[in-house]
mmCIF file of N, CA and C in Angstrom:
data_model
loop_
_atom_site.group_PDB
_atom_site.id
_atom_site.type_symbol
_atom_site.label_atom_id
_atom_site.label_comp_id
_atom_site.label_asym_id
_atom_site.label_seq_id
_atom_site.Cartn_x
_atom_site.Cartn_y
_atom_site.Cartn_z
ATOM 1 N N UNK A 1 9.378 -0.583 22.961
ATOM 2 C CA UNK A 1 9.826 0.758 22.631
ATOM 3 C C UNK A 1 10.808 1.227 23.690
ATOM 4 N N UNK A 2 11.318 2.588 23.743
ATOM 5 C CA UNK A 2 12.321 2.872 24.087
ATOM 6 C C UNK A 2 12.014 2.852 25.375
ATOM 7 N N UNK A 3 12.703 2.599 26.749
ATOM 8 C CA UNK A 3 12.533 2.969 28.102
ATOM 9 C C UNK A 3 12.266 1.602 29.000
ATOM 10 N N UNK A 4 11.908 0.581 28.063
ATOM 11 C CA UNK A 4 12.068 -0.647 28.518
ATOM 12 C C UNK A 4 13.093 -1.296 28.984
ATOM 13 N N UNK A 5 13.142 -2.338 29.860
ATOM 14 C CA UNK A 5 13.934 -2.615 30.859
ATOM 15 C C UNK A 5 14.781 -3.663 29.513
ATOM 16 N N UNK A 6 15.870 -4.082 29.397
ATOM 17 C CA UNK A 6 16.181 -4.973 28.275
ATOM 18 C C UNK A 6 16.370 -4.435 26.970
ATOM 19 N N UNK A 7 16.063 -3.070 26.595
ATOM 20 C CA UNK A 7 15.617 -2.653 25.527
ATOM 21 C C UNK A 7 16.691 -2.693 24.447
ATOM 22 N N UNK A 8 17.084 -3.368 23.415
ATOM 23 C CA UNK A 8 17.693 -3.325 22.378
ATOM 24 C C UNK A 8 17.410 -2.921 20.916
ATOM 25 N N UNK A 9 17.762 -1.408 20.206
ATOM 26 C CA UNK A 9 16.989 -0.839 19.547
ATOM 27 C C UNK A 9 17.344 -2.195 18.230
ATOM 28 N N UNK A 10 16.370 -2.551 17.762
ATOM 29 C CA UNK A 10 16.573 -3.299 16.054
ATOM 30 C C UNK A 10 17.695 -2.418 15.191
ATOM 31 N N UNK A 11 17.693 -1.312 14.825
ATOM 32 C CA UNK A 11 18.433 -0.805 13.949
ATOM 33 C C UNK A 11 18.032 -0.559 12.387
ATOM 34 N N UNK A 12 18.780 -1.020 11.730
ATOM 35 C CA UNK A 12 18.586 -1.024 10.530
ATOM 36 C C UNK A 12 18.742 -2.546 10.004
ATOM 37 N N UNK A 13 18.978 -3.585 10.975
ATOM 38 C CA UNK A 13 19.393 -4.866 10.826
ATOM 39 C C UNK A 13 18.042 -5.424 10.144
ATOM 40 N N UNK A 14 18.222 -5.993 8.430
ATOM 41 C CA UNK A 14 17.263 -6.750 7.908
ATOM 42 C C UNK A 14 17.185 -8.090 7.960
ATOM 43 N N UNK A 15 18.521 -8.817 8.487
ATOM 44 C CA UNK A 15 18.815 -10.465 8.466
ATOM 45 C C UNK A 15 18.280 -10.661 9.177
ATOM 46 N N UNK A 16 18.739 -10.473 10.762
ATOM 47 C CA UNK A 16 18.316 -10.980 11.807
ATOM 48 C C UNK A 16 16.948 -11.346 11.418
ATOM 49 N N UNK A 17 16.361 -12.902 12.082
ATOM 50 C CA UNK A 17 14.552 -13.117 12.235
ATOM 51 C C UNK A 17 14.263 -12.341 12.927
ATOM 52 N N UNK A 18 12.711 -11.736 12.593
ATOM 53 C CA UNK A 18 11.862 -11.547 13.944
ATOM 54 C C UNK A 18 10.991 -12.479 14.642
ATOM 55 N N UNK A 19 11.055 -11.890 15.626
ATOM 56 C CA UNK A 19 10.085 -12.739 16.375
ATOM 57 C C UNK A 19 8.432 -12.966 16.101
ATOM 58 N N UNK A 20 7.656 -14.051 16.097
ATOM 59 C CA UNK A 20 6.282 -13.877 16.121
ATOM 60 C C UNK A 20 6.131 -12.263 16.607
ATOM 61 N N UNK A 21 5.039 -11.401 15.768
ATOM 62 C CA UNK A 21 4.305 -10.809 16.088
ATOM 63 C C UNK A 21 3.093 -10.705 16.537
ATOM 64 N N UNK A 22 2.557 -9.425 17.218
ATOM 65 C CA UNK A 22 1.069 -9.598 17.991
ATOM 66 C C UNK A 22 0.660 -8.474 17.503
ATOM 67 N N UNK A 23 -0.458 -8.276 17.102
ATOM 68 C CA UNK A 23 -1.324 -7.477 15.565
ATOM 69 C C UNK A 23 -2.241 -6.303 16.986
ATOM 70 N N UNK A 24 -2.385 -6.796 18.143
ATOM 71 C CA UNK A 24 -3.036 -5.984 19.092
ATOM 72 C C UNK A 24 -2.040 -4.835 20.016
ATOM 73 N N UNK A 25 -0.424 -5.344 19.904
ATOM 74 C CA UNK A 25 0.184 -4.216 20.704
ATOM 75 C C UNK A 25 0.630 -3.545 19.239
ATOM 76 N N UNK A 26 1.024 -4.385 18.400
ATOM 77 C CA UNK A 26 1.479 -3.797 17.074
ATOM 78 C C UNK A 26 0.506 -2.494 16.676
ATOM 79 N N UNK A 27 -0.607 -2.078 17.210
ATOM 80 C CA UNK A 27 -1.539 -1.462 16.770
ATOM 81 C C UNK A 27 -1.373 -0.113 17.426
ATOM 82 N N UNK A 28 -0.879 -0.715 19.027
ATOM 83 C CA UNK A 28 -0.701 0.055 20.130
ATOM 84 C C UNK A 28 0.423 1.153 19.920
ATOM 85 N N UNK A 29 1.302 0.171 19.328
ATOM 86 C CA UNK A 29 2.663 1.125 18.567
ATOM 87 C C UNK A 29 2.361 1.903 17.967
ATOM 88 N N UNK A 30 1.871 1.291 16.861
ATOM 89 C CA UNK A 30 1.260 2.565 15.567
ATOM 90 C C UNK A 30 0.460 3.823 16.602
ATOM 91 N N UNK A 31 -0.362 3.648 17.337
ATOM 92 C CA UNK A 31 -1.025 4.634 17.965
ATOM 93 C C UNK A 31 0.132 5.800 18.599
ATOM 94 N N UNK A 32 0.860 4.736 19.415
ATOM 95 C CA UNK A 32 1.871 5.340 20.599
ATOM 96 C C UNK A 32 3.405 6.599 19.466
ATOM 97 N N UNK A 33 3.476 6.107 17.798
ATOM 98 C CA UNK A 33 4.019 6.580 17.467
ATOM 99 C C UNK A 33 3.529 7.526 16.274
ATOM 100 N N UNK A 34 2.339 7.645 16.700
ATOM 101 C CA UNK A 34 1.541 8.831 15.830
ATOM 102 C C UNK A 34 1.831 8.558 14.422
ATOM 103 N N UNK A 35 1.598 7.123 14.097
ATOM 104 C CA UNK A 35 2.103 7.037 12.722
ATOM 105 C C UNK A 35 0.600 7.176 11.943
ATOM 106 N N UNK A 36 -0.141 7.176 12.354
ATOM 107 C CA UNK A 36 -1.641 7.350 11.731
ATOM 108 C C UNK A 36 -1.697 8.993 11.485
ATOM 109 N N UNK A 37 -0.828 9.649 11.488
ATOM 110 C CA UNK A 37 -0.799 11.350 11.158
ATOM 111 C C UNK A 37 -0.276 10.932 9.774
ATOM 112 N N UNK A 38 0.414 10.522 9.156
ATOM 113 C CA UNK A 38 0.532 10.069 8.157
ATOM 114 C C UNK A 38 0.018 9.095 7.403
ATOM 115 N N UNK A 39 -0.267 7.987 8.146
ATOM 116 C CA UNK A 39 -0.638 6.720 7.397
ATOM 117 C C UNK A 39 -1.823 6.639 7.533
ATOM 118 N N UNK A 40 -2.879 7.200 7.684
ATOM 119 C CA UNK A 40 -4.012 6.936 8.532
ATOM 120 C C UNK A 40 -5.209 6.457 7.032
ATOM 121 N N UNK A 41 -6.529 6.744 7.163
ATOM 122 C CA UNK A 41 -7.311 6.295 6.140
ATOM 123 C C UNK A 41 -7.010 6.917 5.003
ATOM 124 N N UNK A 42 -6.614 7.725 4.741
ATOM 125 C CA UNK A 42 -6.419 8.208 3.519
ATOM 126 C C UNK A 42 -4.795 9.228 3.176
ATOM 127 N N UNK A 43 -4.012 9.598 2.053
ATOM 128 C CA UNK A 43 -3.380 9.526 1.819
ATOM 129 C C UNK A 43 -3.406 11.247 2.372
ATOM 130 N N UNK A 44 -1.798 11.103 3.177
ATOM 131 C CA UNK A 44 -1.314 12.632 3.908
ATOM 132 C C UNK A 44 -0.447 12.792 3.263
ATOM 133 N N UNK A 45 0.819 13.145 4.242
ATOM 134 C CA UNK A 45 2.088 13.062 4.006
ATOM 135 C C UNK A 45 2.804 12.047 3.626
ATOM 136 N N UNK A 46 2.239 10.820 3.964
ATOM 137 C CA UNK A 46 2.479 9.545 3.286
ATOM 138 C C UNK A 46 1.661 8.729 3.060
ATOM 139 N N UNK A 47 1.606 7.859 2.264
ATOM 140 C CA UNK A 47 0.613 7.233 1.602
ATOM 141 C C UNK A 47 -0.157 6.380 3.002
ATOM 142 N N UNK A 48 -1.465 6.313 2.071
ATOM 143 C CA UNK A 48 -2.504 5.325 3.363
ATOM 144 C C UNK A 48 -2.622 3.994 3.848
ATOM 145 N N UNK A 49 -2.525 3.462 4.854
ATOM 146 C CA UNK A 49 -2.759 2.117 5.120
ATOM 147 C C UNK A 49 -2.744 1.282 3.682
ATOM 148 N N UNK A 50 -4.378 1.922 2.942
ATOM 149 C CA UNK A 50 -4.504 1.194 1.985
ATOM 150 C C UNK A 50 -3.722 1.515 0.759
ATOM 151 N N UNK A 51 -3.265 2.557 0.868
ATOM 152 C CA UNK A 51 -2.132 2.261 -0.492
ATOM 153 C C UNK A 51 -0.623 1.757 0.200
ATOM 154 N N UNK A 52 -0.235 1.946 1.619
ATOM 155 C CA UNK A 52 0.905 0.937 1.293
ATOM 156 C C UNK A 52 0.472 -0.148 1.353
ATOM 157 N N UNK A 53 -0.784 -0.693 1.334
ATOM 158 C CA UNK A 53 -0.845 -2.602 1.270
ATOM 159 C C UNK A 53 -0.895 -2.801 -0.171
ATOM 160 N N UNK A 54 -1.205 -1.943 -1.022
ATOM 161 C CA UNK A 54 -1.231 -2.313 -2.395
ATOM 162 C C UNK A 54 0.485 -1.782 -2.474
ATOM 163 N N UNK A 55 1.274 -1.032 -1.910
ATOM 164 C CA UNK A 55 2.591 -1.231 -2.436
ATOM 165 C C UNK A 55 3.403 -2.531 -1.834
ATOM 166 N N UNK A 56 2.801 -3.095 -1.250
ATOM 167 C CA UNK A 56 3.343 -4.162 -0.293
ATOM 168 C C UNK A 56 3.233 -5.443 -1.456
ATOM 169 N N UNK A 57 2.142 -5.753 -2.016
ATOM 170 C CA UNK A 57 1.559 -6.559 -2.937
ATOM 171 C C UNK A 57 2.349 -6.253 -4.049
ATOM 172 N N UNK A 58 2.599 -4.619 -4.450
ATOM 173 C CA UNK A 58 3.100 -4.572 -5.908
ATOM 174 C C UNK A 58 5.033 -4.428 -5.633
ATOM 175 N N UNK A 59 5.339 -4.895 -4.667
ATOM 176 C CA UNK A 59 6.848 -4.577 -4.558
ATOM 177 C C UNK A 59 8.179 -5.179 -5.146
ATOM 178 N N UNK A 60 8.475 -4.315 -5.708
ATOM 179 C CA UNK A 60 9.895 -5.118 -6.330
ATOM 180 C C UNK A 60 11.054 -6.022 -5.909
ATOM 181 N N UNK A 61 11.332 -6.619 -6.579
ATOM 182 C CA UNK A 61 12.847 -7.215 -5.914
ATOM 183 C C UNK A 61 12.358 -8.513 -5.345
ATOM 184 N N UNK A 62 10.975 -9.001 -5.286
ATOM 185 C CA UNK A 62 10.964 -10.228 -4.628
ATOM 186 C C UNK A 62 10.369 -10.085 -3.042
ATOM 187 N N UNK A 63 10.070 -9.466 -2.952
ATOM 188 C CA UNK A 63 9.933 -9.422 -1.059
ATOM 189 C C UNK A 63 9.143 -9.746 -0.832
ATOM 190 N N UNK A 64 9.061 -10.435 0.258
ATOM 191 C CA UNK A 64 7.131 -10.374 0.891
ATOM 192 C C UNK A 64 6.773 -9.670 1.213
ATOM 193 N N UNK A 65 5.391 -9.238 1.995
ATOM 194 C CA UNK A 65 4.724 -7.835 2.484
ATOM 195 C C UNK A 65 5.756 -7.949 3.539
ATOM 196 N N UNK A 66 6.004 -8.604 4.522
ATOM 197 C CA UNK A 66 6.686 -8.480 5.645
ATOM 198 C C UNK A 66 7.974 -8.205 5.572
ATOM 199 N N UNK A 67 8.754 -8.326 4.830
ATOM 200 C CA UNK A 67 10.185 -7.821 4.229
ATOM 201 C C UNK A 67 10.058 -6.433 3.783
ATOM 202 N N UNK A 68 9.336 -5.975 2.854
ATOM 203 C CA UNK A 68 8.774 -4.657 2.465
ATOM 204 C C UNK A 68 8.788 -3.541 3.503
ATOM 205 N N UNK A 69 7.386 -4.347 4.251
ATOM 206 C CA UNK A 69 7.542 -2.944 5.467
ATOM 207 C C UNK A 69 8.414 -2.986 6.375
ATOM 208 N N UNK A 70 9.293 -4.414 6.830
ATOM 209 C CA UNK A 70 10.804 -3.597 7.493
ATOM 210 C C UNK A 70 11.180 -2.815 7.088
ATOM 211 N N UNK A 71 11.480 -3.185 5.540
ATOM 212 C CA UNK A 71 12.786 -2.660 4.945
ATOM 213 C C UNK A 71 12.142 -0.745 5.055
ATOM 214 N N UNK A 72 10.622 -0.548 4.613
ATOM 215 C CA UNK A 72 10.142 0.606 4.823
ATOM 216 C C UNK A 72 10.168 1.078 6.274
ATOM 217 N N UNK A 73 10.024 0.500 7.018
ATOM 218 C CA UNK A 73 10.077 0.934 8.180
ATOM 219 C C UNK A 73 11.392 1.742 8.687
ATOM 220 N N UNK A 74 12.427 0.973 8.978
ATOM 221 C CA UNK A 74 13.694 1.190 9.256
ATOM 222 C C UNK A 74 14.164 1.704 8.796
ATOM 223 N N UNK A 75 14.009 1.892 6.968
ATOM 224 C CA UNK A 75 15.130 2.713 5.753
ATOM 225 C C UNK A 75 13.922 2.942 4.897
ATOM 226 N N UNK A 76 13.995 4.588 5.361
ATOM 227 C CA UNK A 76 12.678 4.829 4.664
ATOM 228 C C UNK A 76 12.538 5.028 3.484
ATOM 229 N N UNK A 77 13.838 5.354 2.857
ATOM 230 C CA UNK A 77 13.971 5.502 1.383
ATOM 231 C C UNK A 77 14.327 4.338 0.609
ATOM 232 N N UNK A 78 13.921 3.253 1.094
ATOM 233 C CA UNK A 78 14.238 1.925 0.246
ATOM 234 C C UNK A 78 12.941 1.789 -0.474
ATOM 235 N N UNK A 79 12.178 2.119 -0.574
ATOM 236 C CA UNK A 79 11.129 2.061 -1.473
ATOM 237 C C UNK A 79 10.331 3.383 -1.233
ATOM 238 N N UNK A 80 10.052 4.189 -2.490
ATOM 239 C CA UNK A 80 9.712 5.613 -2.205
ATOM 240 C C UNK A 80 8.432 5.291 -3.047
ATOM 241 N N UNK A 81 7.114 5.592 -2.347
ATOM 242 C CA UNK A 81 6.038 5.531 -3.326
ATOM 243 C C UNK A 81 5.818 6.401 -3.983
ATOM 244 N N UNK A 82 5.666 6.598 -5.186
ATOM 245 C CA UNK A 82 5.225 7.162 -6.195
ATOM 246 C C UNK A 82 4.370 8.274 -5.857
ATOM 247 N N UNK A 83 4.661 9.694 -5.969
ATOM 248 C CA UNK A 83 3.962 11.027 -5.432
ATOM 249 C C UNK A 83 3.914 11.616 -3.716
ATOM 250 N N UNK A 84 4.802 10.702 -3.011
ATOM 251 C CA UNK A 84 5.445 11.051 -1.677
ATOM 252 C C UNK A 84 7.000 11.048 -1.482
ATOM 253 N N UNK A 85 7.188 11.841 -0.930
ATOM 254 C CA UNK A 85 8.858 12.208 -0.530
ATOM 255 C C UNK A 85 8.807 11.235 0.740
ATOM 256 N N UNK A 86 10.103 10.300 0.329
ATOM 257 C CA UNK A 86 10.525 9.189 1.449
ATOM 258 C C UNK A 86 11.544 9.747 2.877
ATOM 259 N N UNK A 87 11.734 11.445 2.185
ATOM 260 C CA UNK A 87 12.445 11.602 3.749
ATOM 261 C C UNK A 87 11.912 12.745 4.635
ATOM 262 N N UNK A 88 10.145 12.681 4.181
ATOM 263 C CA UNK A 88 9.050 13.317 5.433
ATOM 264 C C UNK A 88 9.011 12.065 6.399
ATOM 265 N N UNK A 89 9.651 10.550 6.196
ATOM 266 C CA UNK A 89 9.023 9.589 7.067
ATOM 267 C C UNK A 89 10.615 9.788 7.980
ATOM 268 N N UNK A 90 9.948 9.660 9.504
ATOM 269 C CA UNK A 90 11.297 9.921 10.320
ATOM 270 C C UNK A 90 12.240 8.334 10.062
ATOM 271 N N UNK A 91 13.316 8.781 10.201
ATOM 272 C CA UNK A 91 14.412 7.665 9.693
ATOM 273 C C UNK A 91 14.638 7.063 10.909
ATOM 274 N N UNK A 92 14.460 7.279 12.031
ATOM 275 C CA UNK A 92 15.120 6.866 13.048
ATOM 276 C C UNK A 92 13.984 5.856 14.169
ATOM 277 N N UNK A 93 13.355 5.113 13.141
ATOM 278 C CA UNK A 93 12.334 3.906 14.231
ATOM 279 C C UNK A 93 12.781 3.211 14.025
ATOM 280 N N UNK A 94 14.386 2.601 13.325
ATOM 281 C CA UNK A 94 15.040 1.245 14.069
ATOM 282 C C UNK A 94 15.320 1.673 15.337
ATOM 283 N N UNK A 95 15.611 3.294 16.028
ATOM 284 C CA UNK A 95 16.483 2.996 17.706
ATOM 285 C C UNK A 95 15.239 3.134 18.703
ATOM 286 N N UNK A 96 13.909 3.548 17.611
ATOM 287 C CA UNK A 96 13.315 3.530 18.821
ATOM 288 C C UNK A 96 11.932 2.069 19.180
ATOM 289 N N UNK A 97 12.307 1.327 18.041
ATOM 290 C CA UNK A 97 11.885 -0.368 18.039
ATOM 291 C C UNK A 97 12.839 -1.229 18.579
ATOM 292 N N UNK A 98 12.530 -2.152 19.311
ATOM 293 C CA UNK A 98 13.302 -3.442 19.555
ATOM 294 C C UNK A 98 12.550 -4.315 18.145
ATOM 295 N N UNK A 99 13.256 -5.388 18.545
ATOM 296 C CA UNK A 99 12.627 -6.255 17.472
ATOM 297 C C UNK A 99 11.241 -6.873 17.732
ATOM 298 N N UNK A 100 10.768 -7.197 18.809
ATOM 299 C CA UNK A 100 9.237 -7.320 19.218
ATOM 300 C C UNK A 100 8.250 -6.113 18.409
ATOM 301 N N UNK A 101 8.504 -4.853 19.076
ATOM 302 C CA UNK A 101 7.738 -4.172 18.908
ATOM 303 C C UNK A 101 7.803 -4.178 17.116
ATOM 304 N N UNK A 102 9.055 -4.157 16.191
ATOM 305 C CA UNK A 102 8.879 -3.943 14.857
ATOM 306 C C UNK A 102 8.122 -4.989 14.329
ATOM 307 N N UNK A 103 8.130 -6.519 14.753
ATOM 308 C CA UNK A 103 7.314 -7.702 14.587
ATOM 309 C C UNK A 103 6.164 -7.515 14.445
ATOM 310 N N UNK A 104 5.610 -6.446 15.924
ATOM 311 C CA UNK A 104 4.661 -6.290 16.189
ATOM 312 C C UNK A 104 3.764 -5.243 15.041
ATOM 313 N N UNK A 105 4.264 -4.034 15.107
ATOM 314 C CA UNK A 105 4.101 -3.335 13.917
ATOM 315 C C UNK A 105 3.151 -4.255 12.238
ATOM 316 N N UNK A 106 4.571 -4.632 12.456
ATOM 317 C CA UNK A 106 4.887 -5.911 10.788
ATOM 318 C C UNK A 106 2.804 -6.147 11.054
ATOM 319 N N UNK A 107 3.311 -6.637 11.678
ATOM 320 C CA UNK A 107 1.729 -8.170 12.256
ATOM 321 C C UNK A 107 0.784 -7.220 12.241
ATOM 322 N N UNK A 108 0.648 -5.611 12.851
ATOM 323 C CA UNK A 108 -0.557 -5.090 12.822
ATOM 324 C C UNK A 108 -0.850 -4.636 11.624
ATOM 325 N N UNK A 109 0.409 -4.297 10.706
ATOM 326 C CA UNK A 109 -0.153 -3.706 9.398
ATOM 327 C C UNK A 109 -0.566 -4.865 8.044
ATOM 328 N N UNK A 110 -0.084 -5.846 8.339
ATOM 329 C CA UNK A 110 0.034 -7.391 7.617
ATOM 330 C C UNK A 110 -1.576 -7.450 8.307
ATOM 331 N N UNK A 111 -2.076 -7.695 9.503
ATOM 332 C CA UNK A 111 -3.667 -8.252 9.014
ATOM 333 C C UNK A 111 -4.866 -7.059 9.093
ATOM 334 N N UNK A 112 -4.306 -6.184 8.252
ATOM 335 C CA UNK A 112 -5.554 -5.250 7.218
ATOM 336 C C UNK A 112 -5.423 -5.533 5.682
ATOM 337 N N UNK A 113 -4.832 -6.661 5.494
ATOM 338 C CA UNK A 113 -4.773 -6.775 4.154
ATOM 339 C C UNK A 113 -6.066 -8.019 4.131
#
C-alpha cells in the first residue's frame, strides 16, 4: 500500500500478471482499507463477501474469479451487481495498491470460496 519504499500504484492495468498472492496480508488489506464496511457478512452498501463470490462464479464475459475481482476492484463499474450502485465503491484502489498487495487482496477473497 501506499507509503512503501518502491511503491508502484497497479492502476487500472488488467494485462500485466500478478504476482503469487498471500490470503494472510491480503486479509490485512481488506482490514487496513475498511473494505468490510461494505463487504462484510452481509449485504451494506455493497454486496457481501458471500454474494460477490456467487457474482464471481456467475460472471460474464468468460473471466475467472480472479479476473472478476481485479477488474471489480480497480474499475468499479465494470460489473455492477444487481440492486447496488457501482459508484458508492471508491474508484481509486488501483493508486493506492501495488500489484502485491492487489494479488494479495485477489488471494484473500479467492479462499472463502
Amino acid at each position: 500500500m501506499s507509503g512503501a519504499e518502491g511503491f508502484v500504484p497497479v492502476g487500472t492495468d488488467l494485462e500485466t500478471p500478478l504476482p503469487a498472492g498471500d490470503a494472510e496480508s491480503g486479509e490485512q488489506i481488506f482490514a487496513d482499507l475498511n473494505c468490510a464496511v461494505c463487504h462484510g457478512a452481509s449485504d451494506s452498501a455493497g454486496p457481501s463477501l458471500e454474494h460477490l463470490r456467487e457474482d464471481m462464479i456467475e460472471s460474464e464475459g468468460g473471466l475467472t474469479p480472479a479476473e472478476f475481482l481485479r477488474e471489480s476492484i480497480v474499475l468499479p463499474c465494470a460489473h455492477e451487481t444487481e440492486g447496488f450502485n457501482c459508484s458508492v465503491m471508491p474508484a481509486d484502489y488501483g493508486d493506492k495498491l501495488d500489484a502485491q498487495g492487489l494479488a494479495d487482496v485477489i488471494e484473500y477473497l479467492l479462499a472463502g470460496e
